[in-house]
């Protein structure tokens, strides 16, 4: 997953995708693509939020990305078509553009700059995965949760006076799956952050009151 706003793609590609791709809509909770399913191309999210993760044989789920407007899903289709390696599920109503594999390959062959940007997106994914692995090893649950809330704030945060509202649309169970913790521990940690005056917890949303102290907690080993 890569945010187009952070990794600027050629405007011509964005316009081409909007005109040539298939407009698709998904209801909240609907699976966009499933792990192991045939690869049907690249998705560009226009509106809504999507969770991306993998499931274990015992049914446990691990989330590794939360995507929103201007994010790409399924970049691997551009270079290595095959079964999907993860499952993408709509957290809200989602509107997206789907670019099929044949069209995507055609664009890559005729527009080398697009291939360069997609390769950069893969590099960003590797860096993010490495950072997340390091957090799992070296950071405790409160640190990981604080860091995740700040990252979600960068994606979805809206300023409200001196505060920052983050409508992440995740349940506490999903937050736990995202940071590698239990729901009970996430609930306890959110209560602690609230007691300290750092944030307020609302339904699938948080209001960050003290981003500075939250950031200090995120970077404490």
GROMACS .gro file of N, CA and C in nm, residues 41 99-107:
model
   30
   41UNK      N    1  -0.587  -0.732  -1.041
   41UNK     CA    2  -0.536  -0.600  -1.078
   41UNK      C    3  -0.510  -0.509  -0.960
   99UNK      N    4  -0.787  -0.130  -1.194
   99UNK     CA    5  -0.714  -0.138  -1.320
   99UNK      C    6  -0.674  -0.284  -1.342
  100UNK      N    7  -0.725  -0.347  -1.447
  100UNK     CA    8  -0.694  -0.489  -1.465
  100UNK      C    9  -0.548  -0.511  -1.502
  101UNK      N   10  -0.504  -0.635  -1.487
  101UNK     CA   11  -0.362  -0.668  -1.503
  101UNK      C   12  -0.311  -0.637  -1.643
  102UNK      N   13  -0.387  -0.668  -1.745
  102UNK     CA   14  -0.343  -0.645  -1.883
  102UNK      C   15  -0.321  -0.496  -1.909
  103UNK      N   16  -0.414  -0.415  -1.864
  103UNK     CA   17  -0.402  -0.270  -1.882
  103UNK      C   18  -0.283  -0.215  -1.804
  104UNK      N   19  -0.265  -0.265  -1.683
  104UNK     CA   20  -0.154  -0.220  -1.600
  104UNK      C   21  -0.020  -0.254  -1.664
  105UNK      N   22  -0.007  -0.374  -1.717
  105UNK     CA   23   0.118  -0.415  -1.782
  105UNK      C   24   0.146  -0.330  -1.905
  106UNK      N   25   0.040  -0.296  -1.978
  106UNK     CA   26   0.054  -0.212  -2.096
  106UNK      C   27   0.110  -0.075  -2.058
  107UNK      N   28   0.057  -0.019  -1.952
  107UNK     CA   29   0.103   0.111  -1.907
  107UNK      C   30   0.248   0.107  -1.862
   0.00000   0.00000   0.00000
